Amino acid sequence: MPRKSNNRQKQTVDQACWAILKPDKTGWKAMVARIDGSMVELATMTDVSDLEGLESLIQDAQAAHVVEMLPSTTVISRLCPLPDAGKEQVQAALSLQAETHILGGIPKHRTVMASTSDSQGSGATGVIMAWPLERSIKPLELDEQVGYTPILTGLLGLCGEGGTDAPLIWTNSDDGTISLVYRSSKGLIIRNTLVEAAPGEPWGACVGRAFAESAFNANVPEDEVKRQVDWIESSLQGTNGPQLVLSDQVRNALADHVKGLPADAQWFQEWGLHLGVVLAAAGPMEPLMALRIDPPSKDQGLIANTAERMSEPRIAIGILIAAILVIGFGPAAIALARLGILKVKLPDRQAYELKLEDLDKQLEMYDELEQRSWPMTKLLADIACTTPEGIDLDQIVINHGERITLHGLAKKHDGMIATERIGLMQSQMYESRIFERVTPSWDKPNARGDYEFTLTAEIARPTYVFRYPEEQDFGALTLSERRYGKQEEPEEEESEAEEQSEVVADATAEIEPAAEEEESENPATEMVATTETTEDETTIDEENEEESTRDRRNLSRRGSGSSGLAKRGGGPDRTTTNPSDSLPELLTPEQISALTKTEAQEALARIAEARQLPGLDEQANEQLKNQFRLLLDRVKEAG
């Protein structure tokens, strides 16, 4: 980026003064000129060999603009047609054309564009120039902001906006560069190229061939092309090195725009391109001077000040030393810090490693088990969840690694025929993604329209857990809940039953030790009582043997129905005895209040057992409930 001098900023500059620089082998050829409207006044033309001389020349002339010419082959140049419209529309169209040609590959500070009038009056023509980053040159280290423009801009300035009788050409046979501008009958033609002459071919013929290619590409008539090629070859005949080819018409036309213009042809060879750049800056081609090596500098901010500060040698050396230390010792310091953090978070590393090894072994074992065994209980549950109602399975065959076989009976259900229920089962097995290749087969239906069927399937993913819908999942909704709905019990009865069981358990726990203690105190009495009871029972059995035989015969005649009722009712006594006859004697509130804690617990246990009897009517149940509450309150009060 060009340097900015405080002295330069304070010094008064002439906005109309331009300094044009063209590099050569010894330094620069510099021209200083002033632009006054459409006229150009030449001030200084000299050779400069060093930067100090350039600084002195620019400051003495108070030039506000400094432009250096670039070699022809460093810049890409394009032409584009523009609409005949207002200035804003033309500029918008030109910007769009520039984006189309460049496609964003070159930064904006290296792209310039301008418009020029067509000599035939058919509208404006856009000139687009792009300076690729890979074609950069060494920047001028001046205090002033330096702009850059190609040699082609000088030719455009010399050509002007009027028609020309011949092309304007800058060529150098030493390096093979050619730049040309021509306002033909078909419009403006520009070209930058690099050619190589064939052995023995005159340089003028090479330049003429390059011009002919561009002219034919622009649809210029053949006779016009031939005439200009002959003029180019004759103008360059016997010349070598850099040459500026101008017609007399162009030189004469420049006299109307330049004060004190020399008429010497040799002067144009030396300073003609400088003059062309100044003339371009005085007209619509001025935007072509705005090429920059680096983006334009903005207002100084924190980042810019930091960068400028870091550019000082002392600070730069310190930063370099710090960077070397960080690169050399930084990784080791970071590794030590990580090790310290790991020691804090994982104090017992060996135990952790052993645990990881155990986990790895368990995972390997589980993987091996998954490959060699199937979760049979899970598979049975999957089969149950995929079997719809209306299908009764009587055989399930599962062998590891083989197809499963299901055999059963399919019935009509829920408006679907038996075969449709089989198809539903097949589709549900597929949807679970556990079974594959499900193949059902069935025989002819029986008299009821039911089908015996066999279904085989492959188990593709035995450990896969499928989330069955609620209407399929028997774990979420049992068969009884599907048919009869969920039975909700009152919370009051549940809490009362829990309370009752706790109290009965407490009462039983206190009564049993007392009974055991009493039995242990009178073992002889217990033995005598037992003996007497046994003898009495034997006598009764002998006397009533005949009657028992008759009772057994009567019982056998009742059949299995009576037996089933006895089982569901809890025993024969409960089926033949009226529950009201087995109820304990109910106590009055005064009697309950006179009971001790042990007596109240015994009575509470009897009431609790009585409430469990089946077949109690509503009145008896209510009486037992009230008696239970009174006894429970007495137990709590006595405790």
XYZ file of C-alpha atoms in Angstrom:
639
model
C 0.000 0.000 0.000
C 1.458 3.440 -0.900
C 2.768 5.451 1.994
C 1.097 8.666 3.064
C 3.296 11.612 4.134
C 2.138 14.162 6.685
C 3.979 16.864 4.749
C 2.162 15.816 1.578
C -1.211 16.001 3.280
C -0.562 19.518 4.531
C 0.821 20.746 1.180
C -1.554 22.369 -1.306
C -2.047 20.320 -4.478
C -3.387 21.226 -7.898
C -6.385 19.034 -8.739
C -5.926 19.800 -12.439
C -2.304 18.632 -12.466
C -1.452 15.088 -13.572
C 1.877 13.250 -13.403
C 2.125 10.400 -15.947
C 4.935 7.846 -15.489
C 6.132 5.208 -17.955
C 8.797 2.738 -16.773
C 11.846 2.121 -18.971
C 15.250 0.500 -18.589
C 16.834 3.449 -16.754
C 13.904 4.449 -14.540
C 10.813 6.391 -15.612
C 9.877 8.809 -18.326
C 7.686 11.375 -16.519
C 5.318 13.980 -17.937
C 3.520 16.641 -15.876
C 0.524 18.319 -17.524
C -2.481 20.384 -16.519
C -6.013 19.876 -17.768
C -8.050 23.007 -18.340
C -11.466 21.982 -19.589
C -10.938 20.248 -22.908
C -7.425 21.686 -23.340
C -4.163 20.158 -22.108
C -1.130 22.220 -21.156
C 2.218 20.420 -21.100
C 4.376 21.463 -18.121
C 7.350 19.112 -17.670
C 8.780 16.160 -19.579
C 11.876 14.509 -18.139
C 13.655 11.247 -17.357
C 13.812 10.204 -13.684
C 16.092 7.475 -12.386
C 15.067 7.082 -8.702
C 12.160 7.495 -6.302
C 13.612 10.623 -4.713
C 13.593 12.315 -8.094
C 9.964 11.303 -8.609
C 8.973 12.648 -5.180
C 10.709 15.948 -5.900
C 9.094 16.241 -9.341
C 5.595 15.529 -8.038
C 5.884 17.866 -5.053
C 7.329 20.715 -7.124
C 4.493 20.388 -9.648
C 1.904 19.983 -6.828
C 0.356 17.172 -8.883
C -2.830 15.779 -7.337
C -2.886 12.676 -9.575
C -0.064 10.206 -10.216
C -0.573 7.487 -12.857
C 1.864 4.779 -13.932
C 1.417 2.975 -17.252
C 1.308 -0.812 -17.180
C 2.704 -3.136 -19.865
C 0.191 -4.184 -22.491
C -0.024 -7.846 -21.506
C -0.763 -7.275 -17.789
C -4.355 -6.091 -18.301
C -7.356 -7.862 -19.854
C -9.399 -5.520 -22.083
C -12.931 -6.060 -23.394
C -15.502 -4.083 -25.392
C -19.260 -4.324 -24.935
C -22.210 -2.590 -26.634
C -24.276 -0.208 -24.515
C -27.858 0.978 -24.999
C -28.673 4.468 -26.211
C -30.097 5.682 -22.887
C -29.420 8.039 -20.016
C -26.164 8.175 -18.108
C -27.454 6.146 -15.160
C -28.893 3.399 -17.370
C -25.670 3.241 -19.371
C -23.595 2.939 -16.192
C -25.849 0.168 -14.857
C -25.601 -1.749 -18.130
C -21.819 -1.306 -18.128
C -21.535 -2.683 -14.579
C -23.652 -5.679 -15.537
C -21.478 -6.346 -18.577
C -18.351 -6.120 -16.412
C -19.705 -8.702 -13.976
C -20.608 -10.971 -16.894
C -17.150 -10.794 -18.467
C -15.114 -11.005 -15.253
C -17.424 -13.348 -13.255
C -16.092 -12.118 -9.904
C -12.612 -13.565 -10.420
C -10.831 -10.209 -10.062
C -11.256 -7.773 -7.124
C -13.111 -4.510 -7.646
C -10.032 -2.343 -7.041
C -8.421 -4.080 -10.028
C -11.364 -3.559 -12.371
C -12.216 -0.320 -14.216
C -14.743 0.557 -16.914
C -15.738 3.550 -19.014
C -17.947 4.371 -21.994
C -17.036 6.093 -25.244
C -19.183 7.346 -28.118
C -19.311 5.374 -31.338
C -17.911 7.158 -34.377
C -20.869 5.959 -36.460
C -23.390 7.451 -34.041
C -24.987 4.060 -33.309
C -24.658 4.341 -29.547
C -22.020 4.061 -26.856
C -19.391 1.371 -26.432
C -18.177 0.153 -23.054
C -14.504 -0.441 -22.304
C -13.756 -2.914 -19.485
C -10.232 -3.459 -18.127
C -9.275 -6.022 -15.472
C -5.879 -6.467 -13.836
C -5.439 -10.058 -12.554
C -3.694 -10.529 -9.219
C -1.130 -12.912 -10.695
C 0.082 -10.176 -13.079
C 1.061 -7.679 -10.382
C 4.161 -5.497 -10.557
C 6.365 -3.949 -7.905
C 4.429 -0.994 -6.447
C 5.796 2.532 -6.403
C 6.773 3.435 -2.831
C 5.656 7.060 -3.058
C 3.920 9.280 -0.532
C 1.145 9.825 -3.043
C -1.651 7.460 -3.983
C -0.616 5.950 -7.326
C -3.116 4.870 -9.960
C -2.366 2.457 -12.783
C -3.593 2.183 -16.340
C -2.479 0.142 -19.367
C -0.776 1.503 -22.489
C -4.053 0.853 -24.312
C -5.588 3.807 -22.415
C -3.010 6.122 -24.003
C -4.012 4.895 -27.466
C -7.700 5.476 -26.640
C -6.884 9.029 -25.524
C -4.985 9.751 -28.748
C -7.798 8.268 -30.832
C -10.460 10.487 -29.271
C -14.133 10.101 -30.105
C -13.894 10.989 -33.798
C -13.176 8.665 -36.667
C -9.617 7.790 -37.714
C -8.252 6.997 -41.123
C -5.822 4.410 -39.709
C -5.328 2.345 -36.543
C -3.234 3.543 -33.588
C -0.665 0.906 -32.643
C 1.942 0.524 -29.930
C 4.279 -2.379 -30.646
C 7.606 -3.681 -29.410
C 9.409 -6.222 -31.553
C 11.802 -7.012 -28.685
C 9.146 -8.681 -26.504
C 6.395 -9.287 -29.125
C 3.726 -7.071 -27.501
C 1.067 -5.354 -29.595
C -1.651 -2.881 -28.503
C -3.992 -1.407 -31.094
C -7.046 0.860 -31.279
C -9.090 1.433 -34.431
C -12.423 3.150 -35.055
C -13.584 1.221 -38.091
C -16.740 1.468 -40.123
C -18.186 -1.260 -37.846
C -17.248 0.353 -34.557
C -14.388 0.521 -32.099
C -11.719 -2.226 -32.083
C -9.145 -2.699 -29.292
C -6.660 -5.479 -28.665
C -3.723 -6.403 -26.421
C -1.772 -9.428 -27.590
C 1.600 -11.126 -27.598
C 2.850 -12.610 -30.896
C 5.984 -14.290 -32.154
C 7.291 -13.703 -35.673
C 8.117 -16.657 -37.873
C 11.725 -17.010 -39.001
C 12.400 -14.408 -41.703
C 8.948 -12.786 -41.319
C 9.011 -8.977 -41.121
C 7.667 -7.538 -37.886
C 5.257 -5.336 -39.830
C 3.657 -8.450 -41.324
C 3.119 -9.912 -37.816
C 1.420 -6.716 -36.637
C -0.691 -6.592 -39.814
C -1.809 -10.178 -39.281
C -2.853 -9.435 -35.688
C -4.822 -6.395 -36.864
C -6.517 -8.401 -39.621
C -7.657 -11.049 -37.127
C -9.317 -8.431 -34.929
C -10.848 -6.589 -37.886
C -12.339 -9.684 -39.484
C -13.694 -10.720 -36.085
C -15.495 -7.345 -35.960
C -16.957 -7.877 -39.482
C -14.913 -5.057 -41.028
C -15.083 -5.124 -44.868
C -12.244 -6.946 -46.565
C -11.092 -4.035 -48.704
C -10.858 -1.819 -45.618
C -8.855 -4.459 -43.797
C -6.479 -4.930 -46.714
C -5.914 -1.184 -47.010
C -5.052 -0.827 -43.322
C -2.787 -3.898 -43.331
C -0.791 -2.425 -46.216
C -0.486 0.867 -44.320
C 0.716 -0.913 -41.147
C 3.356 -2.922 -43.006
C 4.661 0.171 -44.778
C 4.736 2.189 -41.515
C 6.730 -0.501 -39.679
C 9.045 -1.376 -42.530
C 12.648 -1.357 -41.368
C 11.832 -0.520 -37.718
C 12.747 -2.423 -34.578
C 12.093 -2.048 -30.863
C 9.196 -0.039 -29.403
C 7.200 1.936 -31.953
C 4.106 4.168 -31.806
C 2.282 4.095 -35.127
C 0.093 7.182 -35.749
C -1.359 8.638 -38.901
C -0.883 12.295 -39.845
C -4.611 12.872 -39.363
C -4.382 11.902 -35.679
C -1.353 14.132 -35.051
C -3.036 17.093 -36.717
C -6.253 16.573 -34.745
C -4.327 16.656 -31.446
C -3.128 20.184 -32.090
C -6.646 21.468 -31.362
C -6.550 19.987 -27.806
C -2.912 20.507 -26.706
C -1.253 23.869 -26.220
C 2.214 24.106 -27.772
C 2.134 20.594 -29.219
C 5.428 19.788 -30.989
C 5.054 18.668 -34.584
C 8.139 16.438 -34.456
C 7.326 12.766 -35.134
C 10.168 11.668 -32.868
C 8.548 13.543 -29.960
C 5.428 11.428 -30.392
C 7.516 8.253 -30.286
C 8.868 9.319 -26.898
C 5.931 11.160 -25.290
C 2.889 10.234 -27.362
C 1.539 7.631 -24.917
C 1.919 10.063 -21.975
C -0.093 12.630 -23.894
C -2.744 10.025 -24.717
C -3.196 9.161 -21.018
C -3.618 12.861 -20.151
C -6.175 13.280 -22.942
C -8.052 10.187 -21.693
C -8.103 11.675 -18.179
C -9.586 14.880 -19.610
C -12.540 13.005 -21.130
C -14.935 10.162 -20.384
C -12.022 7.708 -20.082
C -10.917 9.128 -16.717
C -12.274 6.077 -14.738
C -9.658 3.926 -16.504
C -6.955 5.556 -14.327
C -8.332 4.023 -11.115
C -6.599 0.621 -11.126
C -4.923 -0.085 -7.762
C -2.439 -2.672 -6.557
C -4.100 -2.807 -3.124
C -7.605 -1.861 -1.982
C -8.064 1.841 -1.194
C -7.158 2.755 2.372
C -10.002 3.623 4.721
C -10.161 5.624 7.932
C -7.628 4.475 10.514
C -9.136 2.179 13.095
C -7.984 -0.233 15.761
C -6.892 -2.903 13.320
C -5.116 -0.446 11.030
C -3.310 1.181 13.949
C -2.292 -2.235 15.252
C -0.973 -3.276 11.859
C 0.969 -0.042 11.512
C 2.372 -0.464 15.012
C 3.428 -4.036 14.321
C 5.275 -2.924 11.201
C 7.903 -1.204 13.347
C 11.160 -3.244 13.452
C 11.481 -3.423 17.243
C 7.937 -4.654 17.766
C 8.133 -6.974 14.765
C 11.270 -8.633 16.194
C 9.573 -9.083 19.564
C 6.533 -10.679 17.920
C 8.807 -12.986 15.942
C 10.629 -14.141 19.096
C 7.311 -14.703 20.887
C 5.995 -16.708 17.943
C 9.100 -18.921 17.952
C 8.707 -19.569 21.678
C 5.018 -20.395 21.284
C 5.697 -22.763 18.393
C 8.571 -24.440 20.250
C 7.131 -24.774 23.749
C 3.407 -24.241 23.212
C 2.510 -27.865 22.379
C 4.409 -29.140 25.430
C 2.665 -26.636 27.713
C -0.743 -27.563 26.318
C 0.010 -31.267 26.780
C 1.025 -30.694 30.420
C -2.158 -28.710 31.040
C -4.280 -31.487 29.551
C -2.456 -34.063 31.679
C -3.154 -32.033 34.816
C -6.844 -31.749 33.974
C -7.060 -35.495 33.324
C -5.406 -36.267 36.658
C -7.906 -34.062 38.468
C -10.917 -35.561 36.699
C -9.584 -39.132 36.683
C -7.424 -39.767 39.755
C -7.480 -43.594 39.481
C -6.531 -44.170 35.882
C -5.741 -47.885 36.207
C -9.134 -48.680 37.719
C -10.818 -46.746 34.933
C -8.849 -48.660 32.302
C -9.818 -51.970 33.923
C -13.450 -50.897 33.918
C -13.224 -50.021 30.241
C -11.680 -53.409 29.505
C -14.534 -55.126 31.362
C -17.069 -53.118 29.396
C -15.373 -54.070 26.141
C -15.475 -57.727 27.119
C -19.158 -57.456 28.018
C -19.922 -55.824 24.693
C -18.068 -58.582 22.875
C -19.994 -61.180 24.872
C -23.315 -59.512 24.088
C -22.416 -59.323 20.407
C -21.547 -63.002 20.427
C -24.766 -63.877 22.238
C -26.761 -61.844 19.760
C -25.233 -63.811 16.906
C -25.572 -67.237 18.525
C -28.842 -67.036 20.468
C -32.270 -65.504 20.202
C -34.353 -63.851 22.932
C -37.123 -66.438 22.843
C -39.400 -64.691 25.353
C -39.202 -61.472 23.367
C -39.929 -63.291 20.116
C -42.993 -64.935 21.665
C -44.182 -61.499 22.760
C -43.625 -60.184 19.221
C -45.661 -63.063 17.794
C -48.450 -62.357 20.283
C -48.522 -58.645 19.420
C -48.657 -59.345 15.697
C -51.442 -61.947 16.040
C -54.833 -60.220 15.715
C -58.004 -61.315 17.474
C -59.831 -64.046 15.606
C -56.709 -66.194 15.235
C -56.015 -69.021 17.709
C -52.459 -70.404 17.600
C -52.082 -73.990 18.782
C -48.452 -74.543 17.775
C -45.358 -72.266 17.652
C -42.029 -73.724 16.507
C -38.903 -71.547 16.935
C -35.411 -72.922 16.296
C -32.340 -70.700 16.232
C -31.269 -69.856 12.708
C -34.340 -71.440 11.098
C -37.715 -70.203 9.901
C -40.415 -70.074 12.533
C -43.593 -72.087 11.993
C -46.997 -71.067 13.348
C -50.090 -73.286 13.152
C -53.573 -72.326 14.208
C -57.207 -71.657 13.390
C -58.466 -68.439 11.775
C -62.060 -67.373 12.486
C -64.380 -64.626 11.405
C -63.988 -61.565 13.604
C -64.991 -57.926 13.592
C -66.613 -58.114 10.150
C -63.577 -59.742 8.512
C -63.498 -63.257 7.108
C -60.886 -65.749 8.283
C -58.525 -65.314 5.326
C -58.538 -61.549 5.826
C -57.470 -62.062 9.455
C -54.564 -64.192 8.186
C -53.598 -61.414 5.762
C -53.795 -58.873 8.592
C -51.436 -60.996 10.666
C -49.023 -61.232 7.730
C -48.987 -57.442 7.238
C -48.502 -56.776 10.977
C -45.526 -59.134 11.047
C -43.971 -57.261 8.117
C -44.616 -53.884 9.766
C -42.740 -54.945 12.902
C -39.533 -55.248 10.782
C -38.601 -58.264 12.881
C -40.008 -60.857 10.479
C -39.370 -61.227 6.756
C -40.600 -63.528 3.996
C -43.849 -64.249 5.813
C -45.613 -67.053 3.898
C -49.113 -68.208 4.957
C -50.973 -71.266 3.641
C -54.369 -72.734 4.583
C -56.700 -75.650 3.817
C -60.360 -75.655 2.922
C -62.688 -74.076 5.515
C -64.725 -76.160 7.917
C -68.504 -75.997 8.328
C -68.243 -72.765 10.324
C -66.080 -71.046 7.708
C -62.921 -71.294 9.856
C -59.552 -72.067 8.294
C -56.698 -74.119 9.637
C -53.524 -72.394 8.483
C -49.754 -72.649 8.667
C -47.512 -69.589 8.538
C -43.718 -69.547 8.159
C -41.384 -66.563 8.439
C -37.732 -65.633 8.764
C -36.509 -63.711 11.807
C -34.406 -60.915 10.355
C -33.851 -58.770 13.461
C -34.437 -60.817 16.608
C -33.240 -58.098 19.034
C -35.019 -55.191 17.385
C -37.534 -53.481 19.689
C -40.575 -52.329 17.726
C -42.968 -49.849 19.305
C -46.326 -51.496 18.654
C -49.501 -49.409 18.529
C -51.615 -49.623 21.658
C -54.268 -51.678 19.889
C -51.599 -54.370 19.201
C -49.520 -54.183 22.376
C -50.953 -56.598 24.972
C -48.587 -55.108 27.546
C -50.241 -51.716 27.207
C -53.805 -52.998 26.716
C -54.706 -56.507 27.875
C -57.264 -58.718 26.158
C -59.844 -58.219 28.928
C -59.373 -54.446 28.766
C -59.902 -54.552 25.009
C -63.131 -56.503 25.347
C -64.626 -55.066 28.547
C -62.738 -51.798 29.057
C -60.528 -50.735 31.939
C -62.023 -51.283 35.427
C -61.427 -48.305 37.708
C -61.832 -48.889 41.471
C -62.698 -46.045 43.870
C -59.691 -44.641 45.658
C -61.597 -44.658 48.972
C -62.023 -48.448 48.918
C -58.373 -48.984 47.988
C -57.124 -46.809 50.836
C -59.580 -48.473 53.229
C -58.427 -51.953 52.149
C -54.777 -50.960 52.661
C -55.558 -49.539 56.085
C -57.539 -52.678 56.970
C -54.712 -55.011 55.926
C -52.173 -53.024 57.966
C -54.341 -53.059 61.087
C -55.144 -56.761 60.715
C -51.471 -57.530 60.277
C -50.599 -55.568 63.426
C -53.365 -57.259 65.377
C -52.308 -60.708 64.205
C -48.685 -59.967 65.032
C -49.617 -59.128 68.635
C -52.145 -61.930 69.110
C -49.970 -64.803 67.838
C -47.090 -64.329 70.339
C -49.608 -64.281 73.206
C -51.198 -67.509 71.993
C -47.835 -69.183 71.591
C -46.826 -68.088 75.087
C -50.058 -69.553 76.548
C -49.531 -72.850 74.738
C -45.950 -73.100 75.954
C -47.065 -72.556 79.559
C -49.623 -75.499 79.498
C -48.165 -78.268 77.288
C -49.739 -81.081 79.275
C -53.213 -79.640 79.033
C -52.794 -79.267 75.264
C -51.778 -82.915 74.897
C -54.768 -84.148 76.934
C -57.158 -81.971 74.983
C -55.733 -83.229 71.753
C -56.118 -86.845 72.811
C -59.671 -86.347 73.930
C -60.556 -84.601 70.722
C -59.078 -87.390 68.655
C -61.030 -90.027 70.545
C -64.270 -88.066 70.188
C -63.701 -87.597 66.487
C -63.042 -91.319 66.029
C -66.284 -92.172 67.777
C -68.238 -89.718 65.718
C -66.663 -91.030 62.517
C -67.638 -94.609 63.356
C -71.180 -93.683 64.258
C -71.756 -91.559 61.178
C -69.888 -93.688 58.625
C -73.093 -94.750 57.018
C -74.374 -91.182 56.855
C -71.104 -89.994 55.239
C -71.430 -92.633 52.534
C -74.893 -91.344 51.676
C -73.595 -87.747 51.598
C -70.818 -88.662 49.184
C -73.308 -90.326 46.848
C -75.509 -87.220 46.902
C -72.494 -85.041 46.232
C -71.454 -87.135 43.232
C -74.937 -86.679 41.729
C -74.556 -82.858 41.757
C -71.809 -83.031 39.114
C -68.941 -80.762 38.355
C -71.044 -77.589 38.449
C -71.329 -77.663 42.230
C -67.644 -78.408 42.507
C -66.760 -75.410 40.362
C -68.954 -73.134 42.475
C -67.276 -74.444 45.577
C -63.866 -73.610 44.166
C -64.776 -70.036 43.132
C -66.518 -69.467 46.513
C -63.571 -70.571 48.591
C -64.782 -74.046 49.816
C -67.849 -76.211 50.521
C -68.627 -74.521 53.830
C -69.083 -71.154 52.169
C -71.414 -72.485 49.516
C -73.722 -74.281 51.967
C -73.664 -71.804 54.866
C -75.509 -68.490 55.046
C -72.859 -65.725 55.507
C -75.104 -63.900 57.989
C -74.947 -66.920 60.346
C -71.113 -66.674 60.490
C -70.972 -62.971 61.466
C -69.406 -62.247 64.874
C -71.416 -60.591 67.608
C -71.539 -56.825 67.160
C -70.554 -54.653 70.128
C -72.151 -51.424 71.236
C -70.065 -48.222 71.425
C -70.094 -48.455 75.246
C -68.750 -52.011 75.112
C -66.047 -51.024 72.638
C -64.891 -48.111 74.803
C -64.454 -50.533 77.726
C -62.140 -52.907 75.757
C -58.403 -53.030 76.314
C -56.026 -52.649 73.374
C -55.513 -56.434 73.063
C -59.244 -57.134 73.204
C -59.926 -54.412 70.639
C -57.280 -55.877 68.294
C -58.789 -59.372 68.593
C -62.266 -58.043 67.836
C -60.873 -55.998 64.939
C -59.281 -59.118 63.427
C -62.601 -61.002 63.657
C -64.481 -58.129 61.967
C -61.852 -57.915 59.216
C -62.175 -61.646 58.477
C -65.966 -61.363 58.450
C -65.837 -58.552 55.870
C -64.040 -60.922 53.503
C -66.956 -63.408 53.464
C -68.742 -63.591 50.079
C -72.444 -63.072 49.673
C -72.868 -60.398 52.370
C -75.901 -58.248 51.887
C -75.668 -54.466 51.911
C -76.987 -54.093 55.480
C -74.500 -56.588 56.931
C -71.632 -55.024 55.024
C -72.525 -51.561 56.361
C -72.764 -52.870 59.958
C -69.363 -54.547 59.716
C -67.875 -51.398 58.210
C -69.124 -49.222 61.086
C -67.990 -51.813 63.671
C -64.524 -51.868 62.011
C -64.152 -48.082 62.224
C -65.171 -48.008 65.926
C -62.722 -50.792 66.809
C -59.958 -49.140 64.763
C -60.458 -45.854 66.632
C -60.358 -47.757 69.951
C -57.058 -49.451 69.005
C -55.526 -46.098 68.137
C -56.906 -44.523 71.319
C -55.667 -47.349 73.571
C -52.239 -47.328 71.928
